Amino acid sequence: MVNLHTPTKPIFLTPELAIGACDVLLMAGPCSVESYVQTRAIAEAVYHHGGKILRGGAFKPRTSPHSFQGLGLEGLQILRDVADEFGLLVITEALGVEHVPLVAEYADIIQIGSRNMQHYPLLWAVGETEMPVLLKRGFMSTIAEWLAAAEHIASRGNEHIILCERGIRTFETATRNTLDTNAIALVKQTTHFPVVADPSHATGRVDLVLAAARAAVAAGADGLLVELHPNPAEALSDSDQSLPLEMLPQLVGQTKMIATALGRNLS
Ligand code: PEP
Ligand code: MN
């Protein structure tokens, strides 16, 4: 079979920083923004380890309505404040169409969550902005459905789309999801979109996050979206998969080695 490789088109997040170019970008932070103190401690660690992008949820898509739903606008303000203090960019989720203008005001990249991958009015709304959009793969979606969702965004004029493989639901119950490394390699090869992997939601287990992150970079990911917490046991969401800050040097060190082996950098 002929291997037709489509070159990745980098997306400039700032005039100096692009995703889909030589650097593999680390996007790290809490699952949920819980407080100023928590988020600042994480942002400081990300900054000190050379990271450029802070992730964090302000509007949370929780399976149960009884779980913590996020700080909303206050969460966005905290993210922006601490990111500005450390010169970081912000990625955060827009959960509904009504959040898009607000998230666009506070964030640098808009995240579309796995559960919303086929929420077409939301895809159209972010498609009408000029913001970079990170489109998570639906956990029960095929690659073709994922790419069709990306086309919905592009159909409204916004081609600044970053694909994110965050694990899919399989018959396996030992892990929260199954990281589809095939998908990372496939969409890298067949589309021009930069591709990010989320080893946190893909595994659901802190003891597997580093291995999944290494595998994702080896498969060609242009970035990693990773959950961190100063005290994972107390995290208000996704405590089982949040890396303690002490593990950040290992994450950076190990993935940097894989990136280097492929002629790339990690930042
Ligand atoms: C998240 O990244 O905070 C999140 C909710 O992820 P997903 O949409 O992949 O479940
Ligand atoms: Mn999470």
PDB file of C-alpha atoms and ligand atoms in Angstrom:
ATOM      1  CA  MET A   1       0.000   0.000   0.000  1.00  0.00           C
ATOM      2  CA  VAL A   2       1.276   3.455  -0.848  1.00  0.00           C
ATOM      3  CA  ASN A   3       1.801   5.544   2.253  1.00  0.00           C
ATOM      4  CA  LEU A   4       0.552   9.000   1.373  1.00  0.00           C
ATOM      5  CA  HIS A   5       1.703  11.199   4.205  1.00  0.00           C
ATOM      6  CA  THR A   6      -0.086  14.528   4.598  1.00  0.00           C
ATOM      7  CA  PRO A   7       2.263  17.072   6.208  1.00  0.00           C
ATOM      8  CA  THR A   8       0.977  18.636   9.413  1.00  0.00           C
ATOM      9  CA  LYS A   9       0.083  22.333   9.090  1.00  0.00           C
ATOM     10  CA  PRO A  10       1.376  24.054  12.229  1.00  0.00           C
ATOM     11  CA  ILE A  11      -1.029  26.320  14.102  1.00  0.00           C
ATOM     12  CA  PHE A  12       0.558  29.414  15.604  1.00  0.00           C
ATOM     13  CA  LEU A  13      -0.680  29.925  19.159  1.00  0.00           C
ATOM     14  CA  THR A  14       1.527  33.014  19.509  1.00  0.00           C
ATOM     15  CA  PRO A  15       3.904  34.491  16.919  1.00  0.00           C
ATOM     16  CA  GLU A  16       6.676  32.342  18.483  1.00  0.00           C
ATOM     17  CA  LEU A  17       4.848  29.176  19.499  1.00  0.00           C
ATOM     18  CA  ALA A  18       3.259  26.706  17.099  1.00  0.00           C
ATOM     19  CA  ILE A  19       1.651  23.326  17.595  1.00  0.00           C
ATOM     20  CA  GLY A  20       2.308  20.785  14.891  1.00  0.00           C
ATOM     21  CA  ALA A  21       5.839  22.041  14.286  1.00  0.00           C
ATOM     22  CA  CYS A  22       9.085  20.643  15.713  1.00  0.00           C
ATOM     23  CA  ASP A  23       8.182  21.049  19.373  1.00  0.00           C
ATOM     24  CA  VAL A  24       5.931  18.601  21.177  1.00  0.00           C
ATOM     25  CA  LEU A  25       3.897  20.860  23.469  1.00  0.00           C
ATOM     26  CA  LEU A  26       2.984  19.991  27.017  1.00  0.00           C
ATOM     27  CA  MET A  27      -0.456  21.211  28.135  1.00  0.00           C
ATOM     28  CA  ALA A  28      -0.715  20.450  31.820  1.00  0.00           C
ATOM     29  CA  GLY A  29      -2.858  21.448  34.754  1.00  0.00           C
ATOM     30  CA  PRO A  30      -5.705  20.399  36.985  1.00  0.00           C
ATOM     31  CA  CYS A  31      -8.731  18.476  35.798  1.00  0.00           C
ATOM     32  CA  SER A  32     -10.805  21.186  37.524  1.00  0.00           C
ATOM     33  CA  VAL A  33      -9.763  24.622  38.645  1.00  0.00           C
ATOM     34  CA  GLU A  34     -10.559  24.363  42.356  1.00  0.00           C
ATOM     35  CA  SER A  35      -8.987  27.490  43.804  1.00  0.00           C
ATOM     36  CA  TYR A  36      -6.484  30.225  43.101  1.00  0.00           C
ATOM     37  CA  VAL A  37      -3.886  28.617  45.401  1.00  0.00           C
ATOM     38  CA  GLN A  38      -4.226  25.155  43.785  1.00  0.00           C
ATOM     39  CA  THR A  39      -4.063  26.502  40.231  1.00  0.00           C
ATOM     40  CA  ARG A  40      -1.164  28.844  40.949  1.00  0.00           C
ATOM     41  CA  ALA A  41       0.915  26.028  42.478  1.00  0.00           C
ATOM     42  CA  ILE A  42       0.339  23.923  39.370  1.00  0.00           C
ATOM     43  CA  ALA A  43       1.054  26.786  36.954  1.00  0.00           C
ATOM     44  CA  GLU A  44       4.311  27.504  38.774  1.00  0.00           C
ATOM     45  CA  ALA A  45       5.388  23.866  38.395  1.00  0.00           C
ATOM     46  CA  VAL A  46       4.435  23.799  34.699  1.00  0.00           C
ATOM     47  CA  TYR A  47       6.419  26.979  34.125  1.00  0.00           C
ATOM     48  CA  HIS A  48       9.457  25.693  36.038  1.00  0.00           C
ATOM     49  CA  HIS A  49       9.544  22.543  33.928  1.00  0.00           C
ATOM     50  CA  GLY A  50       9.478  24.440  30.649  1.00  0.00           C
ATOM     51  CA  GLY A  51       5.767  24.014  29.895  1.00  0.00           C
ATOM     52  CA  LYS A  52       4.031  26.745  27.943  1.00  0.00           C
ATOM     53  CA  ILE A  53       0.351  25.848  28.263  1.00  0.00           C
ATOM     54  CA  LEU A  54      -1.874  25.551  31.336  1.00  0.00           C
ATOM     55  CA  ARG A  55      -4.937  23.328  31.138  1.00  0.00           C
ATOM     56  CA  GLY A  56      -7.837  23.442  33.582  1.00  0.00           C
ATOM     57  CA  GLY A  57     -11.573  22.950  33.615  1.00  0.00           C
ATOM     58  CA  ALA A  58     -13.889  25.745  34.682  1.00  0.00           C
ATOM     59  CA  PHE A  59     -17.066  24.267  33.169  1.00  0.00           C
ATOM     60  CA  LYS A  60     -16.904  20.535  33.843  1.00  0.00           C
ATOM     61  CA  PRO A  61     -18.766  17.806  31.945  1.00  0.00           C
ATOM     62  CA  ARG A  62     -19.379  15.450  34.882  1.00  0.00           C
ATOM     63  CA  THR A  63     -21.070  12.092  34.480  1.00  0.00           C
ATOM     64  CA  SER A  64     -23.050  12.666  37.672  1.00  0.00           C
ATOM     65  CA  PRO A  65     -24.969  15.891  38.333  1.00  0.00           C
ATOM     66  CA  HIS A  66     -24.028  15.459  42.012  1.00  0.00           C
ATOM     67  CA  SER A  67     -20.286  15.810  41.287  1.00  0.00           C
ATOM     68  CA  PHE A  68     -18.387  19.117  41.354  1.00  0.00           C
ATOM     69  CA  GLN A  69     -19.424  21.049  38.244  1.00  0.00           C
ATOM     70  CA  GLY A  70     -16.560  23.564  38.153  1.00  0.00           C
ATOM     71  CA  LEU A  71     -16.132  27.180  39.263  1.00  0.00           C
ATOM     72  CA  GLY A  72     -17.431  28.635  35.988  1.00  0.00           C
ATOM     73  CA  LEU A  73     -16.456  32.262  35.384  1.00  0.00           C
ATOM     74  CA  GLU A  74     -14.371  32.382  38.569  1.00  0.00           C
ATOM     75  CA  GLY A  75     -12.404  29.393  37.253  1.00  0.00           C
ATOM     76  CA  LEU A  76     -11.717  31.199  33.975  1.00  0.00           C
ATOM     77  CA  GLN A  77     -10.503  34.270  35.863  1.00  0.00           C
ATOM     78  CA  ILE A  78      -8.171  32.180  38.023  1.00  0.00           C
ATOM     79  CA  LEU A  79      -6.754  30.411  34.967  1.00  0.00           C
ATOM     80  CA  ARG A  80      -6.095  33.700  33.162  1.00  0.00           C
ATOM     81  CA  ASP A  81      -4.564  35.361  36.213  1.00  0.00           C
ATOM     82  CA  VAL A  82      -2.095  32.635  37.057  1.00  0.00           C
ATOM     83  CA  ALA A  83      -1.258  31.905  33.410  1.00  0.00           C
ATOM     84  CA  ASP A  84      -0.435  35.587  32.886  1.00  0.00           C
ATOM     85  CA  GLU A  85       1.739  35.626  35.984  1.00  0.00           C
ATOM     86  CA  PHE A  86       3.889  32.833  34.500  1.00  0.00           C
ATOM     87  CA  GLY A  87       3.557  33.746  30.810  1.00  0.00           C
ATOM     88  CA  LEU A  88       1.557  30.608  29.991  1.00  0.00           C
ATOM     89  CA  LEU A  89      -1.254  30.064  27.504  1.00  0.00           C
ATOM     90  CA  VAL A  90      -4.623  28.714  28.660  1.00  0.00           C
ATOM     91  CA  ILE A  91      -6.674  25.834  27.316  1.00  0.00           C
ATOM     92  CA  THR A  92     -10.103  25.233  28.801  1.00  0.00           C
ATOM     93  CA  GLU A  93     -13.371  23.604  27.811  1.00  0.00           C
ATOM     94  CA  ALA A  94     -16.481  25.298  26.455  1.00  0.00           C
ATOM     95  CA  LEU A  95     -19.268  23.007  27.578  1.00  0.00           C
ATOM     96  CA  GLY A  96     -22.105  24.721  25.744  1.00  0.00           C
ATOM     97  CA  VAL A  97     -22.721  27.201  22.946  1.00  0.00           C
ATOM     98  CA  GLU A  98     -23.446  29.882  25.549  1.00  0.00           C
ATOM     99  CA  HIS A  99     -19.898  29.517  26.971  1.00  0.00           C
ATOM    100  CA  VAL A 100     -18.078  30.139  23.711  1.00  0.00           C
ATOM    101  CA  PRO A 101     -17.787  33.965  23.872  1.00  0.00           C
ATOM    102  CA  LEU A 102     -16.712  33.832  27.527  1.00  0.00           C
ATOM    103  CA  VAL A 103     -14.159  31.063  27.026  1.00  0.00           C
ATOM    104  CA  ALA A 104     -12.841  32.831  23.919  1.00  0.00           C
ATOM    105  CA  GLU A 105     -12.291  35.934  26.048  1.00  0.00           C
ATOM    106  CA  TYR A 106     -10.265  34.155  28.755  1.00  0.00           C
ATOM    107  CA  ALA A 107      -8.545  31.287  26.933  1.00  0.00           C
ATOM    108  CA  ASP A 108      -6.026  30.852  24.127  1.00  0.00           C
ATOM    109  CA  ILE A 109      -7.320  27.462  23.000  1.00  0.00           C
ATOM    110  CA  ILE A 110     -10.930  26.276  23.288  1.00  0.00           C
ATOM    111  CA  GLN A 111     -11.363  22.642  24.254  1.00  0.00           C
ATOM    112  CA  ILE A 112     -14.311  20.594  23.010  1.00  0.00           C
ATOM    113  CA  GLY A 113     -14.814  17.654  25.344  1.00  0.00           C
ATOM    114  CA  SER A 114     -15.215  14.039  24.390  1.00  0.00           C
ATOM    115  CA  ARG A 115     -18.904  14.003  25.292  1.00  0.00           C
ATOM    116  CA  ASN A 116     -19.502  17.005  23.040  1.00  0.00           C
ATOM    117  CA  MET A 117     -17.661  15.814  19.937  1.00  0.00           C
ATOM    118  CA  GLN A 118     -20.930  15.537  18.048  1.00  0.00           C
ATOM    119  CA  HIS A 119     -22.610  18.574  19.593  1.00  0.00           C
ATOM    120  CA  TYR A 120     -22.931  20.259  16.216  1.00  0.00           C
ATOM    121  CA  PRO A 121     -24.219  23.693  17.309  1.00  0.00           C
ATOM    122  CA  LEU A 122     -21.179  23.906  19.630  1.00  0.00           C
ATOM    123  CA  LEU A 123     -18.858  22.891  16.785  1.00  0.00           C
ATOM    124  CA  TRP A 124     -20.436  25.556  14.582  1.00  0.00           C
ATOM    125  CA  ALA A 125     -20.085  28.161  17.350  1.00  0.00           C
ATOM    126  CA  VAL A 126     -16.348  27.547  17.788  1.00  0.00           C
ATOM    127  CA  GLY A 127     -16.089  27.334  13.999  1.00  0.00           C
ATOM    128  CA  GLU A 128     -17.275  30.918  13.846  1.00  0.00           C
ATOM    129  CA  THR A 129     -14.399  32.105  16.036  1.00  0.00           C
ATOM    130  CA  GLU A 130     -10.777  32.353  14.932  1.00  0.00           C
ATOM    131  CA  MET A 131      -9.517  30.605  18.060  1.00  0.00           C
ATOM    132  CA  PRO A 132      -7.513  27.383  18.018  1.00  0.00           C
ATOM    133  CA  VAL A 133      -9.901  24.559  18.951  1.00  0.00           C
ATOM    134  CA  LEU A 134      -8.802  21.292  20.520  1.00  0.00           C
ATOM    135  CA  LEU A 135     -11.344  18.678  19.480  1.00  0.00           C
ATOM    136  CA  LYS A 136     -11.348  15.631  21.713  1.00  0.00           C
ATOM    137  CA  ARG A 137     -12.345  12.347  20.146  1.00  0.00           C
ATOM    138  CA  GLY A 138     -15.663  11.059  21.407  1.00  0.00           C
ATOM    139  CA  PHE A 139     -15.018   8.046  23.610  1.00  0.00           C
ATOM    140  CA  MET A 140     -17.371   5.969  21.464  1.00  0.00           C
ATOM    141  CA  SER A 141     -16.575   7.580  18.137  1.00  0.00           C
ATOM    142  CA  THR A 142     -14.803   6.191  15.132  1.00  0.00           C
ATOM    143  CA  ILE A 143     -11.959   8.080  13.532  1.00  0.00           C
ATOM    144  CA  ALA A 144     -14.232   8.897  10.577  1.00  0.00           C
ATOM    145  CA  GLU A 145     -16.828  10.443  12.931  1.00  0.00           C
ATOM    146  CA  TRP A 146     -14.087  12.423  14.685  1.00  0.00           C
ATOM    147  CA  LEU A 147     -12.816  13.835  11.391  1.00  0.00           C
ATOM    148  CA  ALA A 148     -16.374  14.629  10.309  1.00  0.00           C
ATOM    149  CA  ALA A 149     -16.747  16.624  13.539  1.00  0.00           C
ATOM    150  CA  ALA A 150     -13.564  18.529  12.643  1.00  0.00           C
ATOM    151  CA  GLU A 151     -15.120  19.277   9.258  1.00  0.00           C
ATOM    152  CA  HIS A 152     -18.147  20.774  11.000  1.00  0.00           C
ATOM    153  CA  ILE A 153     -15.795  23.263  12.696  1.00  0.00           C
ATOM    154  CA  ALA A 154     -13.917  23.950   9.467  1.00  0.00           C
ATOM    155  CA  SER A 155     -17.202  24.404   7.571  1.00  0.00           C
ATOM    156  CA  ARG A 156     -17.748  27.661   9.488  1.00  0.00           C
ATOM    157  CA  GLY A 157     -14.360  29.012   8.475  1.00  0.00           C
ATOM    158  CA  ASN A 158     -12.110  28.043  11.385  1.00  0.00           C
ATOM    159  CA  GLU A 159      -9.356  25.646  10.345  1.00  0.00           C
ATOM    160  CA  HIS A 160      -7.320  26.073  13.528  1.00  0.00           C
ATOM    161  CA  ILE A 161      -8.214  22.590  14.694  1.00  0.00           C
ATOM    162  CA  ILE A 162      -6.116  20.388  16.966  1.00  0.00           C
ATOM    163  CA  LEU A 163      -7.249  16.763  17.223  1.00  0.00           C
ATOM    164  CA  CYS A 164      -6.988  15.094  20.643  1.00  0.00           C
ATOM    165  CA  GLU A 165      -7.019  11.330  21.187  1.00  0.00           C
ATOM    166  CA  ARG A 166      -8.183  10.808  24.787  1.00  0.00           C
ATOM    167  CA  GLY A 167      -8.904   7.096  24.818  1.00  0.00           C
ATOM    168  CA  ILE A 168     -11.929   5.173  23.681  1.00  0.00           C
ATOM    169  CA  ARG A 169     -14.281   2.820  25.481  1.00  0.00           C
ATOM    170  CA  THR A 170     -13.482  -0.831  24.843  1.00  0.00           C
ATOM    171  CA  PHE A 171     -14.364  -4.111  26.582  1.00  0.00           C
ATOM    172  CA  GLU A 172     -11.372  -3.622  28.892  1.00  0.00           C
ATOM    173  CA  THR A 173     -12.221  -2.599  32.451  1.00  0.00           C
ATOM    174  CA  ALA A 174      -8.723  -2.489  33.995  1.00  0.00           C
ATOM    175  CA  THR A 175      -8.280   1.001  32.569  1.00  0.00           C
ATOM    176  CA  ARG A 176     -10.766   3.861  32.260  1.00  0.00           C
ATOM    177  CA  ASN A 177     -10.347   3.972  28.476  1.00  0.00           C
ATOM    178  CA  THR A 178      -8.002   2.509  25.886  1.00  0.00           C
ATOM    179  CA  LEU A 179      -5.438   4.848  24.324  1.00  0.00           C
ATOM    180  CA  ASP A 180      -5.747   4.405  20.578  1.00  0.00           C
ATOM    181  CA  THR A 181      -2.178   4.918  19.421  1.00  0.00           C
ATOM    182  CA  ASN A 182      -3.221   3.677  15.978  1.00  0.00           C
ATOM    183  CA  ALA A 183      -5.515   6.675  15.753  1.00  0.00           C
ATOM    184  CA  ILE A 184      -2.707   9.098  16.629  1.00  0.00           C
ATOM    185  CA  ALA A 185      -0.513   7.695  13.866  1.00  0.00           C
ATOM    186  CA  LEU A 186      -3.411   7.495  11.419  1.00  0.00           C
ATOM    187  CA  VAL A 187      -4.710  11.040  11.762  1.00  0.00           C
ATOM    188  CA  LYS A 188      -1.138  12.362  11.745  1.00  0.00           C
ATOM    189  CA  GLN A 189      -0.655  10.615   8.439  1.00  0.00           C
ATOM    190  CA  THR A 190      -3.948  11.355   6.744  1.00  0.00           C
ATOM    191  CA  THR A 191      -4.855  14.881   7.916  1.00  0.00           C
ATOM    192  CA  HIS A 192      -2.973  18.158   8.181  1.00  0.00           C
ATOM    193  CA  PHE A 193      -4.231  18.807  11.726  1.00  0.00           C
ATOM    194  CA  PRO A 194      -1.839  18.791  14.682  1.00  0.00           C
ATOM    195  CA  VAL A 195      -2.585  15.883  17.016  1.00  0.00           C
ATOM    196  CA  VAL A 196      -2.494  15.847  20.820  1.00  0.00           C
ATOM    197  CA  ALA A 197      -2.890  12.901  23.184  1.00  0.00           C
ATOM    198  CA  ASP A 198      -4.421  12.888  26.641  1.00  0.00           C
ATOM    199  CA  PRO A 199      -2.791  10.049  28.587  1.00  0.00           C
ATOM    200  CA  SER A 200      -4.718  10.991  31.746  1.00  0.00           C
ATOM    201  CA  HIS A 201      -8.252  10.297  30.493  1.00  0.00           C
ATOM    202  CA  ALA A 202      -6.936   7.544  28.214  1.00  0.00           C
ATOM    203  CA  THR A 203      -5.757   5.458  31.174  1.00  0.00           C
ATOM    204  CA  GLY A 204      -7.563   6.823  34.231  1.00  0.00           C
ATOM    205  CA  ARG A 205      -4.635   5.597  36.324  1.00  0.00           C
ATOM    206  CA  VAL A 206      -1.713   7.622  37.569  1.00  0.00           C
ATOM    207  CA  ASP A 207       0.568   4.549  37.353  1.00  0.00           C
ATOM    208  CA  LEU A 208      -0.031   4.326  33.585  1.00  0.00           C
ATOM    209  CA  VAL A 209       0.041   7.987  32.584  1.00  0.00           C
ATOM    210  CA  LEU A 210       3.799   8.148  31.933  1.00  0.00           C
ATOM    211  CA  ALA A 211       3.817   5.000  29.795  1.00  0.00           C
ATOM    212  CA  ALA A 212       0.845   6.254  27.774  1.00  0.00           C
ATOM    213  CA  ALA A 213       2.489   9.661  27.348  1.00  0.00           C
ATOM    214  CA  ARG A 214       5.690   8.045  26.061  1.00  0.00           C
ATOM    215  CA  ALA A 215       3.699   5.862  23.664  1.00  0.00           C
ATOM    216  CA  ALA A 216       1.736   8.852  22.359  1.00  0.00           C
ATOM    217  CA  VAL A 217       4.862  10.867  21.608  1.00  0.00           C
ATOM    218  CA  ALA A 218       6.420   7.806  19.967  1.00  0.00           C
ATOM    219  CA  ALA A 219       3.310   7.479  17.785  1.00  0.00           C
ATOM    220  CA  GLY A 220       3.774  11.055  16.569  1.00  0.00           C
ATOM    221  CA  ALA A 221       1.688  13.228  18.894  1.00  0.00           C
ATOM    222  CA  ASP A 222       2.395  16.966  18.632  1.00  0.00           C
ATOM    223  CA  GLY A 223       1.356  17.568  22.209  1.00  0.00           C
ATOM    224  CA  LEU A 224       0.237  16.054  25.496  1.00  0.00           C
ATOM    225  CA  LEU A 225      -2.714  17.126  27.630  1.00  0.00           C
ATOM    226  CA  VAL A 226      -1.988  15.965  31.178  1.00  0.00           C
ATOM    227  CA  GLU A 227      -3.769  16.345  34.504  1.00  0.00           C
ATOM    228  CA  LEU A 228      -1.722  17.450  37.506  1.00  0.00           C
ATOM    229  CA  HIS A 229      -2.646  18.167  41.107  1.00  0.00           C
ATOM    230  CA  PRO A 230      -0.692  19.263  44.186  1.00  0.00           C
ATOM    231  CA  ASN A 231      -2.589  16.667  46.230  1.00  0.00           C
ATOM    232  CA  PRO A 232      -4.338  14.168  43.920  1.00  0.00           C
ATOM    233  CA  ALA A 233      -6.064  12.350  46.786  1.00  0.00           C
ATOM    234  CA  GLU A 234      -8.018  15.531  47.502  1.00  0.00           C
ATOM    235  CA  ALA A 235      -8.782  16.475  43.884  1.00  0.00           C
ATOM    236  CA  LEU A 236     -12.429  17.360  43.286  1.00  0.00           C
ATOM    237  CA  SER A 237     -12.378  15.451  39.982  1.00  0.00           C
ATOM    238  CA  ASP A 238     -10.283  12.716  38.372  1.00  0.00           C
ATOM    239  CA  SER A 239      -8.115  12.144  41.422  1.00  0.00           C
ATOM    240  CA  ASP A 240      -7.104   8.614  40.292  1.00  0.00           C
ATOM    241  CA  GLN A 241      -5.442   9.888  37.139  1.00  0.00           C
ATOM    242  CA  SER A 242      -3.958  13.205  38.272  1.00  0.00           C
ATOM    243  CA  LEU A 243      -0.182  13.199  38.503  1.00  0.00           C
ATOM    244  CA  PRO A 244       1.254  14.693  41.682  1.00  0.00           C
ATOM    245  CA  LEU A 245       3.516  17.659  40.966  1.00  0.00           C
ATOM    246  CA  GLU A 246       6.511  15.574  42.077  1.00  0.00           C
ATOM    247  CA  MET A 247       6.037  13.379  38.988  1.00  0.00           C
ATOM    248  CA  LEU A 248       6.209  16.264  36.537  1.00  0.00           C
ATOM    249  CA  PRO A 249      10.027  16.026  36.145  1.00  0.00           C
ATOM    250  CA  GLN A 250       9.686  12.346  35.199  1.00  0.00           C
ATOM    251  CA  LEU A 251       6.935  13.088  32.705  1.00  0.00           C
ATOM    252  CA  VAL A 252       8.966  15.843  31.087  1.00  0.00           C
ATOM    253  CA  GLY A 253      12.257  13.908  31.190  1.00  0.00           C
ATOM    254  CA  GLN A 254      10.870  10.710  29.701  1.00  0.00           C
ATOM    255  CA  THR A 255       8.773  12.266  26.971  1.00  0.00           C
ATOM    256  CA  LYS A 256      11.615  14.610  26.059  1.00  0.00           C
ATOM    257  CA  MET A 257      13.832  11.578  25.435  1.00  0.00           C
ATOM    258  CA  ILE A 258      11.268  10.060  23.082  1.00  0.00           C
ATOM    259  CA  ALA A 259      10.803  13.395  21.311  1.00  0.00           C
ATOM    260  CA  THR A 260      14.562  13.789  20.929  1.00  0.00           C
ATOM    261  CA  ALA A 261      14.820  10.307  19.424  1.00  0.00           C
ATOM    262  CA  LEU A 262      12.382  11.493  16.757  1.00  0.00           C
ATOM    263  CA  GLY A 263      14.304  14.711  16.101  1.00  0.00           C
ATOM    264  CA  ARG A 264      11.846  16.865  18.046  1.00  0.00           C
ATOM    265  CA  ASN A 265      11.909  18.957  21.221  1.00  0.00           C
ATOM    266  CA  LEU A 266       9.490  18.994  24.128  1.00  0.00           C
ATOM    267  CA  SER A 267       8.322  22.274  25.601  1.00  0.00           C
TER     268      SER A 267
HETATM  269  C1  PEP B   1     -11.053  17.152  30.500  1.00  0.00           C
HETATM  270  O1  PEP B   1     -10.061  17.188  29.767  1.00  0.00           O
HETATM  271  O2  PEP B   1     -11.171  17.843  31.502  1.00  0.00           O
HETATM  272  C2  PEP B   1     -12.185  16.265  30.156  1.00  0.00           C
HETATM  273  C3  PEP B   1     -13.361  16.403  30.739  1.00  0.00           C
HETATM  274  O3  PEP B   1     -11.885  15.338  29.261  1.00  0.00           O
HETATM  275  P1  PEP B   1     -12.808  14.454  28.292  1.00  0.00           P
HETATM  276  O4  PEP B   1     -13.704  15.387  27.573  1.00  0.00           O
HETATM  277  O5  PEP B   1     -11.795  13.784  27.419  1.00  0.00           O
HETATM  278  O6  PEP B   1     -13.536  13.475  29.176  1.00  0.00           O
HETATM  279 MN    MN B   2     -10.469  15.234  33.906  1.00  0.00          MN
END
